[in-house]
Amino acid sequence: MVLYDPIRRWRAQAICTDPDDHKLFFAEGGNCNTPPHAKVQAMWDQAKEICKGCPVLKECARDTLGEHYGVWGGLDQHQRWKVRQALARAVKDWPREKQLVWGKELSTLRAQGNSWKFIQDATGMPETPAVFLFNLWTEHYKTLPKTVAGITDLPLPEPEGRAKTAFPDKPGRCNAWVRRKASNLVTDAWYKGQTPDGAWIYVQCQGRASSYMWARAEDVKVYHPQPVVIMDYKARPPDAISA
């Protein structure tokens, strides 16, 4: 179940790239919670006509619900505000599976130190329904088995004659640096969690395509301190190496 794409990989396929169209997509229309003037609405409607022919219309509408200004995914800012308002009632009627998937994601975002406002901007989920889903997941999580099997470390011999690449002195655009064993290159990444003993850290690497990986703690430098997220698992995944 795809909830949203925080990186918006689909943007390269969007057709709203003409600078002349920006005056339509971002015509100033006042506050989100009030309808715009007729002239502004007419410009927004022209922008929506462009959206209709976009190959990533659905993805854009899904991932930009938290945007406060402009036309995104065929919806103007007032329409998105009304959708966000309706979510407070809608989430209580969602299937249990969908509620728990969202609750788990919101719990992860909160564990990373994000405010409810940041979460709304990123996901489109307002605080009231977000807290409801968060609490639902928290109660469900208490019922899950909490046993953690022993950790069997895997030998990862270092290539002979090659020194480890040093981490940059300055921070990047995420919150951690990770050193890849195979290439010995350092990549900017998001800290996602770690094993109970802190020996392995799970990160989301940035680049041409986002990827997730386990890395040894010695190959990760968290340059912006993050709340510790303990990830339960029975055994480290087979691909749990600093790739």
mmCIF file of C-alpha atoms in Angstrom:
data_model
loop_
_atom_site.group_PDB
_atom_site.id
_atom_site.type_symbol
_atom_site.label_atom_id
_atom_site.label_comp_id
_atom_site.label_asym_id
_atom_site.label_seq_id
_atom_site.Cartn_x
_atom_site.Cartn_y
_atom_site.Cartn_z
ATOM 1 C CA MET A 1 0.000 0.000 0.000
ATOM 2 C CA VAL A 2 1.626 3.246 -1.182
ATOM 3 C CA LEU A 3 0.700 6.058 1.197
ATOM 4 C CA TYR A 4 2.704 8.851 -0.380
ATOM 5 C CA ASP A 5 6.072 9.528 -1.979
ATOM 6 C CA PRO A 6 7.956 12.127 0.107
ATOM 7 C CA ILE A 7 10.566 12.542 -2.630
ATOM 8 C CA ARG A 8 7.969 12.985 -5.396
ATOM 9 C CA ARG A 9 9.873 10.943 -7.964
ATOM 10 C CA TRP A 10 7.060 11.581 -10.438
ATOM 11 C CA ARG A 11 7.897 15.305 -10.796
ATOM 12 C CA ALA A 12 10.176 14.675 -13.778
ATOM 13 C CA GLN A 13 7.130 13.402 -15.716
ATOM 14 C CA ALA A 14 4.846 16.328 -14.848
ATOM 15 C CA ILE A 15 3.841 18.591 -17.729
ATOM 16 C CA CYS A 16 3.435 21.829 -15.721
ATOM 17 C CA THR A 17 7.003 22.925 -16.466
ATOM 18 C CA ASP A 18 6.315 25.968 -18.636
ATOM 19 C CA PRO A 19 7.193 29.109 -16.588
ATOM 20 C CA ASP A 20 4.314 30.922 -18.301
ATOM 21 C CA ASP A 21 1.870 28.476 -16.707
ATOM 22 C CA HIS A 22 3.010 29.304 -13.175
ATOM 23 C CA LYS A 23 0.887 32.446 -13.129
ATOM 24 C CA LEU A 24 -2.132 30.146 -13.536
ATOM 25 C CA PHE A 25 -1.070 27.474 -11.047
ATOM 26 C CA PHE A 26 -0.028 29.972 -8.391
ATOM 27 C CA ALA A 27 -2.445 32.839 -8.911
ATOM 28 C CA GLU A 28 -2.842 34.448 -5.496
ATOM 29 C CA GLY A 29 -6.195 33.546 -4.012
ATOM 30 C CA GLY A 30 -6.080 34.516 -0.354
ATOM 31 C CA ASN A 31 -6.419 32.016 2.486
ATOM 32 C CA CYS A 32 -6.925 28.289 1.965
ATOM 33 C CA ASN A 33 -10.130 28.235 3.999
ATOM 34 C CA THR A 34 -11.929 30.841 1.881
ATOM 35 C CA PRO A 35 -13.011 30.673 -1.787
ATOM 36 C CA PRO A 36 -11.010 32.951 -4.120
ATOM 37 C CA HIS A 37 -12.293 35.817 -6.231
ATOM 38 C CA ALA A 38 -13.901 34.835 -9.529
ATOM 39 C CA LYS A 39 -10.897 36.053 -11.543
ATOM 40 C CA VAL A 40 -8.494 33.913 -9.523
ATOM 41 C CA GLN A 41 -10.833 30.915 -9.702
ATOM 42 C CA ALA A 42 -10.906 31.259 -13.477
ATOM 43 C CA MET A 43 -7.095 31.112 -13.598
ATOM 44 C CA TRP A 44 -7.040 28.072 -11.312
ATOM 45 C CA ASP A 45 -9.583 26.361 -13.551
ATOM 46 C CA GLN A 46 -7.293 26.929 -16.551
ATOM 47 C CA ALA A 47 -4.468 25.309 -14.607
ATOM 48 C CA LYS A 48 -6.704 22.324 -13.846
ATOM 49 C CA GLU A 49 -7.295 21.839 -17.557
ATOM 50 C CA ILE A 50 -3.536 21.404 -17.957
ATOM 51 C CA CYS A 51 -3.555 18.904 -15.075
ATOM 52 C CA LYS A 52 -6.103 16.727 -16.879
ATOM 53 C CA GLY A 53 -3.524 15.786 -19.506
ATOM 54 C CA CYS A 54 -0.722 15.050 -17.019
ATOM 55 C CA PRO A 55 0.480 11.414 -16.800
ATOM 56 C CA VAL A 56 1.199 11.753 -13.056
ATOM 57 C CA LEU A 57 -2.054 13.473 -12.080
ATOM 58 C CA LYS A 58 -3.025 10.815 -9.500
ATOM 59 C CA GLU A 59 0.419 10.706 -7.891
ATOM 60 C CA CYS A 60 0.545 14.509 -7.696
ATOM 61 C CA ALA A 61 -2.908 14.706 -6.077
ATOM 62 C CA ARG A 62 -1.909 12.006 -3.571
ATOM 63 C CA ASP A 63 1.391 13.579 -2.498
ATOM 64 C CA THR A 64 0.521 17.297 -2.443
ATOM 65 C CA LEU A 65 -2.527 17.334 -0.195
ATOM 66 C CA GLY A 66 -0.495 19.272 2.382
ATOM 67 C CA GLU A 67 0.414 22.074 -0.041
ATOM 68 C CA HIS A 68 -1.106 25.374 1.090
ATOM 69 C CA TYR A 69 -0.890 27.353 -2.136
ATOM 70 C CA GLY A 70 -1.570 26.855 -5.823
ATOM 71 C CA VAL A 71 -3.020 24.109 -7.990
ATOM 72 C CA TRP A 72 -1.566 20.621 -7.546
ATOM 73 C CA GLY A 73 -2.913 17.361 -8.906
ATOM 74 C CA GLY A 74 -6.008 19.023 -10.350
ATOM 75 C CA LEU A 75 -7.019 20.538 -6.985
ATOM 76 C CA ASP A 76 -6.735 24.153 -5.934
ATOM 77 C CA GLN A 77 -5.727 25.229 -2.441
ATOM 78 C CA HIS A 78 -9.319 25.688 -1.254
ATOM 79 C CA GLN A 79 -10.313 22.219 -2.492
ATOM 80 C CA ARG A 80 -7.330 20.654 -0.713
ATOM 81 C CA TRP A 81 -8.305 22.462 2.484
ATOM 82 C CA LYS A 82 -11.794 20.955 2.272
ATOM 83 C CA VAL A 83 -10.321 17.482 1.713
ATOM 84 C CA ARG A 84 -8.093 17.887 4.775
ATOM 85 C CA GLN A 85 -11.086 18.968 6.822
ATOM 86 C CA ALA A 86 -13.040 15.902 5.706
ATOM 87 C CA LEU A 87 -10.203 13.568 6.719
ATOM 88 C CA ALA A 88 -11.006 14.118 10.397
ATOM 89 C CA ARG A 89 -14.277 12.261 9.814
ATOM 90 C CA ALA A 90 -13.199 9.915 7.034
ATOM 91 C CA VAL A 91 -10.305 8.126 8.772
ATOM 92 C CA LYS A 92 -12.632 6.605 11.377
ATOM 93 C CA ASP A 93 -14.428 4.721 8.599
ATOM 94 C CA TRP A 94 -11.274 3.490 6.877
ATOM 95 C CA PRO A 95 -10.563 -0.276 6.825
ATOM 96 C CA ARG A 96 -8.566 -1.385 9.853
ATOM 97 C CA GLU A 97 -5.555 -2.304 7.712
ATOM 98 C CA LYS A 98 -5.385 1.172 6.186
ATOM 99 C CA GLN A 99 -5.719 2.811 9.612
ATOM 100 C CA LEU A 100 -2.824 0.769 11.015
ATOM 101 C CA VAL A 101 -0.564 1.332 7.996
ATOM 102 C CA TRP A 102 -1.069 5.073 8.307
ATOM 103 C CA GLY A 103 -0.719 4.933 12.083
ATOM 104 C CA LYS A 104 2.626 3.145 11.785
ATOM 105 C CA GLU A 105 3.912 5.725 9.286
ATOM 106 C CA LEU A 106 2.822 8.618 11.494
ATOM 107 C CA SER A 107 4.451 6.963 14.507
ATOM 108 C CA THR A 108 7.720 6.713 12.578
ATOM 109 C CA LEU A 109 7.550 10.369 11.555
ATOM 110 C CA ARG A 110 6.909 11.434 15.147
ATOM 111 C CA ALA A 111 9.776 9.242 16.397
ATOM 112 C CA GLN A 112 12.054 11.189 14.062
ATOM 113 C CA GLY A 113 11.156 14.378 15.940
ATOM 114 C CA ASN A 114 8.762 15.865 13.388
ATOM 115 C CA SER A 115 5.992 18.226 14.504
ATOM 116 C CA TRP A 116 2.349 17.611 13.595
ATOM 117 C CA LYS A 117 2.502 20.679 11.333
ATOM 118 C CA PHE A 118 5.472 19.235 9.452
ATOM 119 C CA ILE A 119 3.611 15.942 9.122
ATOM 120 C CA GLN A 120 0.542 17.686 7.700
ATOM 121 C CA ASP A 121 2.651 19.589 5.181
ATOM 122 C CA ALA A 122 4.428 16.364 4.144
ATOM 123 C CA THR A 123 1.494 13.949 4.079
ATOM 124 C CA GLY A 124 -1.646 16.109 4.000
ATOM 125 C CA MET A 125 -2.861 14.473 7.233
ATOM 126 C CA PRO A 126 -4.089 17.151 9.713
ATOM 127 C CA GLU A 127 -3.266 16.834 13.398
ATOM 128 C CA THR A 128 -6.693 15.642 14.634
ATOM 129 C CA PRO A 129 -7.005 12.558 12.376
ATOM 130 C CA ALA A 130 -3.227 12.017 12.605
ATOM 131 C CA VAL A 131 -3.381 11.771 16.410
ATOM 132 C CA PHE A 132 -6.323 9.366 16.116
ATOM 133 C CA LEU A 133 -4.352 7.065 13.781
ATOM 134 C CA PHE A 134 -1.177 7.440 15.847
ATOM 135 C CA ASN A 135 -2.995 6.365 19.011
ATOM 136 C CA LEU A 136 -4.656 3.474 17.184
ATOM 137 C CA TRP A 137 -1.277 2.161 16.068
ATOM 138 C CA THR A 138 0.236 2.695 19.534
ATOM 139 C CA GLU A 139 -2.461 0.522 21.122
ATOM 140 C CA HIS A 140 -2.098 -2.099 18.396
ATOM 141 C CA TYR A 141 1.690 -2.146 18.785
ATOM 142 C CA LYS A 142 1.321 -3.033 22.480
ATOM 143 C CA THR A 143 -0.339 -6.295 21.448
ATOM 144 C CA LEU A 144 2.495 -7.375 19.107
ATOM 145 C CA PRO A 145 5.173 -9.875 20.240
ATOM 146 C CA LYS A 146 8.259 -8.041 21.488
ATOM 147 C CA THR A 147 10.746 -10.941 21.435
ATOM 148 C CA VAL A 148 14.051 -10.154 19.758
ATOM 149 C CA ALA A 149 16.272 -12.999 18.639
ATOM 150 C CA GLY A 150 20.011 -12.922 19.161
ATOM 151 C CA ILE A 151 22.108 -11.090 16.609
ATOM 152 C CA THR A 152 24.543 -13.118 14.548
ATOM 153 C CA ASP A 153 27.160 -10.817 13.097
ATOM 154 C CA LEU A 154 28.403 -11.545 9.591
ATOM 155 C CA PRO A 155 32.070 -11.204 8.690
ATOM 156 C CA LEU A 156 32.627 -8.334 6.287
ATOM 157 C CA PRO A 157 36.319 -8.287 5.370
ATOM 158 C CA GLU A 158 37.709 -4.924 4.324
ATOM 159 C CA PRO A 159 39.336 -4.759 0.874
ATOM 160 C CA GLU A 160 43.077 -4.840 1.346
ATOM 161 C CA GLY A 161 45.051 -1.659 0.854
ATOM 162 C CA ARG A 162 42.081 0.700 0.845
ATOM 163 C CA ALA A 163 41.515 3.298 3.535
ATOM 164 C CA LYS A 164 37.986 4.236 4.509
ATOM 165 C CA THR A 165 36.646 7.432 2.963
ATOM 166 C CA ALA A 166 36.309 10.129 5.627
ATOM 167 C CA PHE A 167 32.931 11.674 6.368
ATOM 168 C CA PRO A 168 32.472 15.302 5.198
ATOM 169 C CA ASP A 169 33.014 17.945 7.870
ATOM 170 C CA LYS A 170 29.861 19.830 6.893
ATOM 171 C CA PRO A 171 26.274 18.521 7.111
ATOM 172 C CA GLY A 172 24.393 17.526 3.986
ATOM 173 C CA ARG A 173 20.725 17.924 3.092
ATOM 174 C CA CYS A 174 19.413 15.003 5.196
ATOM 175 C CA ASN A 175 20.576 14.067 8.689
ATOM 176 C CA ALA A 176 23.302 11.434 8.275
ATOM 177 C CA TRP A 177 26.281 10.362 6.187
ATOM 178 C CA VAL A 178 26.628 6.678 5.267
ATOM 179 C CA ARG A 179 29.720 5.009 3.827
ATOM 180 C CA ARG A 180 29.060 2.228 1.294
ATOM 181 C CA LYS A 181 31.373 -0.750 1.622
ATOM 182 C CA ALA A 182 31.441 -1.768 -2.037
ATOM 183 C CA SER A 183 32.254 1.645 -3.516
ATOM 184 C CA ASN A 184 33.791 3.280 -0.410
ATOM 185 C CA LEU A 185 31.733 6.363 -1.294
ATOM 186 C CA VAL A 186 29.889 8.502 1.253
ATOM 187 C CA THR A 187 26.205 9.194 0.611
ATOM 188 C CA ASP A 188 23.738 11.595 2.234
ATOM 189 C CA ALA A 189 20.936 9.714 3.977
ATOM 190 C CA TRP A 190 18.003 9.802 6.410
ATOM 191 C CA TYR A 191 18.340 7.899 9.689
ATOM 192 C CA LYS A 192 15.393 5.472 10.024
ATOM 193 C CA GLY A 193 16.267 3.263 12.977
ATOM 194 C CA GLN A 194 18.753 0.837 14.478
ATOM 195 C CA THR A 195 19.143 -2.604 16.022
ATOM 196 C CA PRO A 196 18.682 -2.914 19.793
ATOM 197 C CA ASP A 197 22.444 -3.130 20.332
ATOM 198 C CA GLY A 198 23.145 -0.135 18.076
ATOM 199 C CA ALA A 199 25.530 -2.179 15.907
ATOM 200 C CA TRP A 200 23.484 -1.719 12.742
ATOM 201 C CA ILE A 201 21.683 1.388 11.492
ATOM 202 C CA TYR A 202 18.895 1.489 8.911
ATOM 203 C CA VAL A 203 19.065 4.460 6.510
ATOM 204 C CA GLN A 204 17.351 5.828 3.425
ATOM 205 C CA CYS A 205 20.091 6.858 0.996
ATOM 206 C CA GLN A 206 19.630 9.760 -1.386
ATOM 207 C CA GLY A 207 20.785 9.946 -4.981
ATOM 208 C CA ARG A 208 19.311 9.421 -8.414
ATOM 209 C CA ALA A 209 16.939 6.960 -6.752
ATOM 210 C CA SER A 210 16.178 6.623 -3.070
ATOM 211 C CA SER A 211 17.212 3.295 -1.511
ATOM 212 C CA TYR A 212 17.065 1.699 1.929
ATOM 213 C CA MET A 213 19.916 -0.246 3.508
ATOM 214 C CA TRP A 214 21.416 -1.519 6.756
ATOM 215 C CA ALA A 215 24.906 -0.230 7.539
ATOM 216 C CA ARG A 216 27.351 -0.872 10.355
ATOM 217 C CA ALA A 217 27.314 1.879 12.988
ATOM 218 C CA GLU A 218 30.960 2.692 12.178
ATOM 219 C CA ASP A 219 29.902 3.535 8.621
ATOM 220 C CA VAL A 220 27.215 6.007 9.652
ATOM 221 C CA LYS A 221 27.621 9.521 10.993
ATOM 222 C CA VAL A 222 24.374 11.170 12.138
ATOM 223 C CA TYR A 223 25.254 14.854 11.831
ATOM 224 C CA HIS A 224 21.833 16.063 13.010
ATOM 225 C CA PRO A 225 20.977 14.163 16.243
ATOM 226 C CA GLN A 226 17.781 12.097 15.917
ATOM 227 C CA PRO A 227 15.538 10.320 18.426
ATOM 228 C CA VAL A 228 16.621 6.684 18.652
ATOM 229 C CA VAL A 229 14.254 4.329 16.822
ATOM 230 C CA ILE A 230 14.643 0.667 17.806
ATOM 231 C CA MET A 231 13.620 -1.664 15.005
ATOM 232 C CA ASP A 232 12.458 -5.115 16.076
ATOM 233 C CA TYR A 233 13.500 -8.051 13.918
ATOM 234 C CA LYS A 234 14.128 -11.774 14.287
ATOM 235 C CA ALA A 235 17.396 -11.686 12.406
ATOM 236 C CA ARG A 236 19.246 -9.106 10.400
ATOM 237 C CA PRO A 237 18.076 -9.315 6.761
ATOM 238 C CA PRO A 238 20.400 -11.174 4.345
ATOM 239 C CA ASP A 239 21.200 -7.897 2.561
ATOM 240 C CA ALA A 240 22.095 -6.163 5.831
ATOM 241 C CA ILE A 241 25.490 -4.977 4.705
ATOM 242 C CA SER A 242 26.996 -1.603 3.929
ATOM 243 C CA ALA A 243 26.449 -1.999 0.211
#
